[in-house]
CSV table of C-alpha atoms in Angstrom, one decimal:
chain,number,residue,atom,x,y,z
A,18,GLN,CA,-23.9,-14.9,-9.8
A,19,ALA,CA,-24.3,-17.6,-12.2
A,20,ASN,CA,-22.5,-15.2,-14.5
A,21,THR,CA,-19.6,-14.6,-12.0
A,22,GLN,CA,-18.8,-18.1,-10.9
A,23,PRO,CA,-15.4,-19.5,-11.6
A,24,HIS,CA,-15.3,-22.7,-14.1
A,25,ASP,CA,-13.8,-25.3,-11.6
A,26,PRO,CA,-11.7,-27.6,-13.8
A,27,SER,CA,-12.2,-30.3,-10.9
A,28,LEU,CA,-16.0,-30.4,-10.2
A,29,ALA,CA,-16.3,-32.9,-12.9
A,30,GLY,CA,-14.0,-35.4,-11.3
A,31,THR,CA,-11.2,-34.9,-13.7
A,32,GLU,CA,-7.5,-34.7,-12.5
A,33,ILE,CA,-6.0,-30.9,-12.1
A,34,SER,CA,-2.6,-29.3,-13.0
A,35,GLU,CA,-0.9,-26.5,-12.2
A,36,ASP,CA,-2.2,-24.8,-15.1
A,37,ASP,CA,-5.7,-25.2,-13.8
A,38,VAL,CA,-4.8,-23.9,-10.6
A,39,ILE,CA,-3.5,-21.0,-12.2
A,40,LYS,CA,-6.1,-20.4,-14.4
A,41,LEU,CA,-8.7,-20.8,-11.4
A,42,ASN,CA,-6.8,-18.2,-9.5
A,43,GLN,CA,-7.2,-15.8,-12.4
A,44,GLU,CA,-10.9,-16.7,-12.7
A,45,VAL,CA,-11.4,-15.8,-9.1
A,46,VAL,CA,-9.5,-12.3,-9.3
A,47,ARG,CA,-11.5,-11.6,-12.6
A,48,CYS,CA,-14.8,-12.4,-11.0
A,49,TYR,CA,-14.0,-10.2,-8.0
A,50,GLN,CA,-12.8,-7.3,-10.2
A,51,LEU,CA,-16.4,-7.8,-12.4
A,52,ILE,CA,-18.2,-7.2,-9.2
A,53,ALA,CA,-16.0,-4.4,-7.5
A,54,ASP,CA,-16.4,-2.8,-11.1
A,55,LYS,CA,-20.4,-3.1,-10.8
A,56,ALA,CA,-20.8,-2.5,-6.7
A,57,ILE,CA,-18.0,0.2,-6.3
A,58,PRO,CA,-19.4,3.8,-7.6
A,59,LYS,CA,-17.1,5.5,-9.9
A,60,LYS,CA,-15.1,8.4,-8.1
A,61,GLN,CA,-16.6,11.6,-9.8
A,62,LYS,CA,-14.3,14.5,-11.4
A,63,PRO,CA,-14.2,18.0,-9.1
A,64,ARG,CA,-16.8,20.0,-10.3
A,65,SER,CA,-15.5,23.4,-11.5
A,66,LYS,CA,-15.1,26.4,-8.9
A,67,THR,CA,-17.8,28.9,-9.3
A,68,ASN,CA,-18.7,32.3,-7.7
A,69,ARG,CA,-20.6,31.1,-4.8
A,70,ASP,CA,-17.3,28.6,-3.7
A,71,THR,CA,-15.0,31.5,-3.8
A,72,LYS,CA,-17.2,33.7,-1.9
A,73,LYS,CA,-15.1,36.1,0.4
A,74,GLY,CA,-15.2,34.9,4.0
A,75,LYS,CA,-15.7,31.3,3.3
A,76,ARG,CA,-12.9,29.0,5.3
A,77,THR,CA,-11.1,26.3,3.4
A,78,LYS,CA,-9.4,23.2,4.2
A,79,PRO,CA,-5.7,23.7,4.4
A,80,LYS,CA,-4.0,21.5,1.7
A,81,SER,CA,-1.2,20.5,3.8
A,82,PRO,CA,-2.0,17.8,6.4
A,83,TRP,CA,0.6,19.1,8.8
A,84,PHE,CA,-0.8,22.9,8.6
A,85,ASP,CA,-2.6,22.8,12.1
A,86,SER,CA,-4.1,25.7,13.8
A,87,SER,CA,-0.8,27.1,15.2
A,88,CYS,CA,0.4,27.4,11.5
A,89,ILE,CA,-3.2,29.3,10.7
A,90,ASN,CA,-2.4,31.8,13.8
A,91,ALA,CA,1.2,32.4,12.8
A,92,LYS,CA,0.0,32.8,9.1
A,93,ARG,CA,-2.8,35.5,10.3
A,94,GLU,CA,-0.1,37.3,12.4
A,95,LEU,CA,2.4,37.1,9.6
A,96,ASN,CA,-0.5,38.9,7.2
A,97,ALA,CA,-1.3,41.5,9.7
A,98,HIS,CA,2.5,42.7,10.1
A,99,ALA,CA,2.4,42.8,6.6
A,100,LYS,CA,-0.3,44.7,6.0
A,101,LYS,CA,0.8,47.4,8.9
A,102,TYR,CA,4.4,47.4,6.9
A,103,GLY,CA,2.9,47.8,3.5
A,104,LYS,CA,1.1,51.0,4.8
A,105,ASN,CA,4.6,52.6,6.1
A,106,PRO,CA,7.3,51.4,4.3
A,107,GLN,CA,9.5,53.7,6.0
A,108,ASP,CA,9.1,52.5,9.3
A,109,ASN,CA,12.0,50.4,10.6
A,110,ALA,CA,10.5,49.1,13.4
A,111,LEU,CA,7.3,47.7,11.8
A,112,ARG,CA,9.8,46.2,9.0
A,113,LEU,CA,11.9,44.9,11.5
A,114,THR,CA,9.1,43.2,13.3
A,115,TYR,CA,7.7,41.9,10.0
A,116,TYR,CA,10.8,40.1,9.0
A,117,ASN,CA,11.1,38.6,12.9
A,118,CYS,CA,7.4,37.2,12.0
A,119,LYS,CA,8.1,35.8,8.7
A,120,ARG,CA,11.4,34.2,9.7
A,121,GLU,CA,9.3,32.5,12.7
A,122,TYR,CA,6.6,31.8,10.6
A,123,ARG,CA,9.0,29.8,8.1
A,124,LYS,CA,10.7,28.3,11.0
A,125,LEU,CA,7.4,27.1,12.3
A,126,ILE,CA,6.0,25.6,9.3
A,127,LYS,CA,9.3,23.6,8.4
A,128,GLY,CA,9.6,21.9,11.9
A,129,LYS,CA,5.7,20.8,11.4
A,130,LYS,CA,6.7,19.7,7.9
A,131,ALA,CA,9.6,17.5,9.2
A,132,GLU,CA,7.4,15.9,12.1
A,133,PHE,CA,4.5,15.3,10.0
A,134,THR,CA,7.0,13.1,7.6
A,135,ARG,CA,8.7,11.7,10.1
A,136,ASN,CA,5.9,10.0,12.0
A,137,LEU,CA,4.3,9.2,8.6
A,138,CYS,CA,7.5,7.2,7.9
A,139,ASN,CA,7.7,5.5,11.1
A,140,ASP,CA,4.4,4.0,10.7
A,141,ILE,CA,5.0,3.2,7.2
A,142,GLU,CA,8.4,1.3,8.1
A,143,SER,CA,7.1,-0.2,11.8
A,144,GLY,CA,5.0,-2.3,9.2
A,145,TYR,CA,1.8,-2.0,11.3
A,146,ASN,CA,-0.4,0.3,9.5
A,147,ILE,CA,0.8,0.2,6.1
A,148,SER,CA,-1.8,1.7,3.4
A,149,TRP,CA,-1.9,3.1,0.1
A,150,GLU,CA,-3.5,6.5,1.8
A,151,ARG,CA,-0.2,6.9,3.6
A,152,PHE,CA,1.9,6.3,0.8
A,153,LYS,CA,0.1,9.2,-1.1
A,154,LYS,CA,0.4,11.4,1.8
A,155,LEU,CA,4.0,10.8,2.0
A,156,LYS,CA,4.3,11.2,-1.8
A,157,CYS,CA,2.4,14.9,-1.5
A,158,THR,CA,4.7,15.8,1.5
A,159,GLY,CA,7.8,15.4,-0.4
A,160,LYS,CA,9.8,18.0,-2.5
A,161,LYS,CA,9.8,18.6,-5.9
A,162,SER,CA,9.7,15.0,-7.8
A,163,THR,CA,13.2,13.9,-9.3
A,164,GLU,CA,12.8,13.5,-12.9
A,165,LEU,CA,13.9,10.0,-14.0
A,166,ASP,CA,14.6,8.7,-17.3
A,167,ALA,CA,14.0,5.8,-18.9
A,168,PHE,CA,17.5,4.4,-18.2
A,169,ASP,CA,17.3,5.2,-14.6
A,170,MET,CA,13.7,3.3,-14.0
A,171,ARG,CA,15.3,0.6,-15.9
A,172,ASN,CA,18.3,0.7,-13.3
A,173,PHE,CA,15.7,0.7,-10.2
A,174,CYS,CA,13.5,-2.4,-11.9
A,175,ASN,CA,16.7,-4.4,-12.3
A,176,PHE,CA,18.2,-3.6,-8.8
A,177,PHE,CA,14.8,-4.5,-7.4
A,178,ARG,CA,14.4,-7.6,-9.3
A,179,ASP,CA,17.8,-9.1,-8.8
A,180,LEU,CA,17.2,-8.2,-4.8
A,181,TYR,CA,13.8,-9.8,-4.7
A,182,GLY,CA,13.9,-12.3,-7.5
A,183,LYS,CA,16.5,-14.6,-6.5
A,184,PRO,CA,15.5,-17.5,-4.2
A,185,THR,CA,16.2,-17.5,-0.5
A,186,LEU,CA,17.2,-21.2,-1.1
A,187,SER,CA,18.9,-23.2,-3.7
A,188,GLN,CA,17.3,-26.4,-5.4
A,189,GLU,CA,19.7,-28.6,-3.8
A,190,ALA,CA,19.1,-27.2,0.0
A,191,ILE,CA,15.6,-27.5,-0.6
A,192,LYS,CA,15.8,-31.3,-2.2
A,193,GLU,CA,18.1,-32.1,1.1
A,194,LEU,CA,15.5,-30.5,3.4
A,195,GLN,CA,12.7,-32.4,1.8
A,196,SER,CA,14.7,-35.5,2.0
A,197,GLY,CA,15.6,-34.9,5.5
A,198,ALA,CA,12.1,-34.2,6.6
A,199,HIS,CA,11.3,-38.0,6.0
A,200,THR,CA,14.0,-38.9,8.3
A,201,SER,CA,14.6,-36.9,10.8
A,202,THR,CA,11.3,-36.8,12.4
A,203,THR,CA,10.7,-38.4,15.8
A,204,LEU,CA,6.5,-39.0,15.2
A,205,PRO,CA,5.3,-41.6,13.3
A,206,LYS,CA,5.6,-41.1,9.2
A,207,SER,CA,1.3,-42.1,9.5
A,208,ASP,CA,0.4,-39.2,12.0
A,209,LEU,CA,3.0,-36.7,10.4
A,210,GLN,CA,1.4,-37.4,7.2
A,211,ASP,CA,-2.2,-37.2,8.1
A,212,GLY,CA,-2.0,-34.2,10.1
A,213,LEU,CA,-0.1,-32.3,7.0
A,214,ASP,CA,-2.0,-33.7,4.4
A,215,LEU,CA,-5.6,-32.6,5.7
A,216,ASP,CA,-7.6,-30.6,3.6
A,217,ILE,CA,-8.3,-27.0,4.3
A,218,SER,CA,-11.4,-26.8,5.8
A,219,MET,CA,-14.5,-24.0,5.3
A,220,SER,CA,-14.4,-23.4,9.0
A,221,GLU,CA,-10.8,-22.5,8.8
A,222,VAL,CA,-11.0,-20.0,5.4
A,223,THR,CA,-14.1,-18.5,7.3
A,224,GLU,CA,-12.3,-18.0,10.7
A,225,ALA,CA,-9.2,-16.7,8.7
A,226,ILE,CA,-11.0,-14.1,6.8
A,227,ARG,CA,-13.1,-13.0,10.4
A,228,ASN,CA,-9.5,-12.1,11.3
A,229,LEU,CA,-8.6,-9.7,8.5
A,230,LYS,CA,-7.9,-6.2,8.7
A,231,LYS,CA,-9.8,-3.6,6.8
A,232,GLY,CA,-7.6,-0.5,5.3
A,233,LYS,CA,-4.8,-2.9,3.7
A,234,ALA,CA,-3.0,-2.1,0.4
A,235,VAL,CA,-3.9,-4.4,-2.5
A,236,SER,CA,-1.4,-6.0,-5.1
A,237,GLU,CA,-1.6,-6.2,-8.7
A,238,ASP,CA,-4.9,-8.4,-8.7
A,239,LEU,CA,-6.8,-5.1,-6.8
A,240,ILE,CA,-8.2,-7.9,-4.5
A,241,ALA,CA,-9.0,-5.8,-1.2
A,242,ASN,CA,-9.7,-7.5,2.5
A,243,GLU,CA,-12.9,-6.2,2.5
A,244,PHE,CA,-13.7,-7.9,-1.0
A,245,LEU,CA,-13.0,-11.3,0.8
A,246,ILE,CA,-14.8,-10.2,4.1
A,247,SER,CA,-17.8,-9.4,2.0
A,248,SER,CA,-17.9,-12.6,0.1
A,249,GLY,CA,-20.6,-15.2,0.3
A,250,PRO,CA,-20.9,-19.1,0.9
A,251,ASP,CA,-20.5,-19.5,-3.0
A,252,ALA,CA,-17.4,-17.6,-3.3
A,253,LEU,CA,-15.8,-19.1,0.1
A,254,GLU,CA,-16.1,-22.4,-1.3
A,255,VAL,CA,-14.3,-21.5,-4.8
A,256,ILE,CA,-11.7,-19.9,-2.4
A,257,CYS,CA,-11.6,-23.3,-0.2
A,258,HIS,CA,-11.1,-25.2,-3.2
A,259,LEU,CA,-8.6,-23.2,-4.9
A,260,PHE,CA,-6.7,-23.4,-1.6
A,261,ASN,CA,-6.5,-26.9,-1.4
A,262,SER,CA,-5.4,-27.4,-4.9
A,263,CYS,CA,-2.5,-25.1,-4.4
A,264,LEU,CA,-1.6,-27.3,-1.1
A,265,GLN,CA,-1.9,-30.8,-2.8
A,266,LEU,CA,0.1,-29.8,-5.8
A,267,GLY,CA,2.6,-27.6,-4.2
A,268,VAL,CA,1.6,-24.3,-6.6
A,269,TYR,CA,1.8,-20.7,-5.1
A,270,PRO,CA,0.3,-18.7,-7.9
A,271,TRP,CA,0.7,-15.6,-6.0
A,272,ASN,CA,4.4,-15.0,-6.5
A,273,THR,CA,4.3,-11.3,-7.7
A,274,SER,CA,3.9,-8.3,-5.6
A,275,VAL,CA,3.9,-4.6,-5.9
A,276,VAL,CA,7.2,-2.8,-4.7
A,277,THR,CA,7.2,0.9,-3.7
A,278,PRO,CA,10.7,2.6,-3.2
A,279,LEU,CA,11.0,4.6,0.0
A,280,HIS,CA,13.8,7.0,-0.1
A,281,LYS,CA,15.8,7.0,3.3
A,282,LYS,CA,18.8,9.7,2.6
A,283,GLY,CA,21.4,10.4,-0.1
A,284,SER,CA,21.0,10.6,-3.7
A,285,THR,CA,17.4,10.0,-5.2
A,286,TYR,CA,19.3,8.3,-8.2
A,287,ASP,CA,20.6,5.5,-6.2
A,288,PRO,CA,18.3,2.3,-5.6
A,289,ASN,CA,20.5,1.6,-2.8
A,290,ASN,CA,19.1,4.5,-0.8
A,291,TYR,CA,15.5,3.5,-0.9
A,292,ARG,CA,13.8,0.7,1.2
A,293,ALA,CA,11.5,-1.4,-0.5
A,294,ILE,CA,8.1,-1.7,0.7
A,295,ALA,CA,6.6,-4.9,-1.0
A,296,VAL,CA,2.8,-5.4,-0.8
A,297,ALA,CA,1.6,-9.1,-1.9
A,298,SER,CA,-1.5,-10.3,-2.8
A,299,ASN,CA,-4.1,-10.7,-0.3
A,300,LEU,CA,-5.3,-14.1,-1.4
A,301,GLY,CA,-1.7,-15.6,-1.0
A,302,LYS,CA,-1.5,-13.5,2.6
A,303,LEU,CA,-4.5,-15.3,3.7
A,304,PHE,CA,-3.3,-18.7,2.2
A,305,SER,CA,-0.3,-18.3,4.3
A,306,ASN,CA,-2.3,-17.6,7.5
A,307,ILE,CA,-4.3,-20.5,7.2
A,308,LEU,CA,-0.9,-22.8,6.7
């Protein structure tokens, strides 16, 4: 713990600046990443198949998640008809039965795949259950990936940067709102100021962390909600001080989000045909929940 505690610049009684807050956030992220590297086991490489693994009669798990029991039974029936037709290729009745079964099997597989992809997209777009596991499943269910060159990737990058990089309000509008907040309130100034300028307490941080949900996606800092839930009192105290420093100085060091384009319809080369799923930092979302 002594080697992984961040160096808090304000513990010595000195005033902190915006750069100090950003550095403190970077130290917190670095400590969580160091602890995760030691605590989380490395993913082992899959061992090579042996003769024992490929033994005849052993059932293997289907690679496709939509390949359920009905697809398995249809596949077995198709194989049975294929064997019969292979032994008697001159029989027109067996030939007709085989091709009808093959047509029904392809129709079944196409319908199962479309239904699975549609349900998965609805879950992701609803926003209630967003995780990298679902993105990976959706990536595996798609067709062959479109080959995008460097110019296409630059076009995508510039499109989403212009779309999400612009502030929602101009500086003049922000200054007008700030000036109007002091004059258009009906509460006494002292009561309003005391209510907004209160420091974030440890109990508020603990309660907000207790309400976090597991299995959520992470941003570029790689801090999962499970890390925050498992944090000890020392780490929570540093997080609480980080939040208070951000509140006092008006600094928000979690402005970067990981954007995943989700294709809707149309050409795969047009960025307008994608729905962007932005994943922000879990630390920043925790700070916003407390506010």
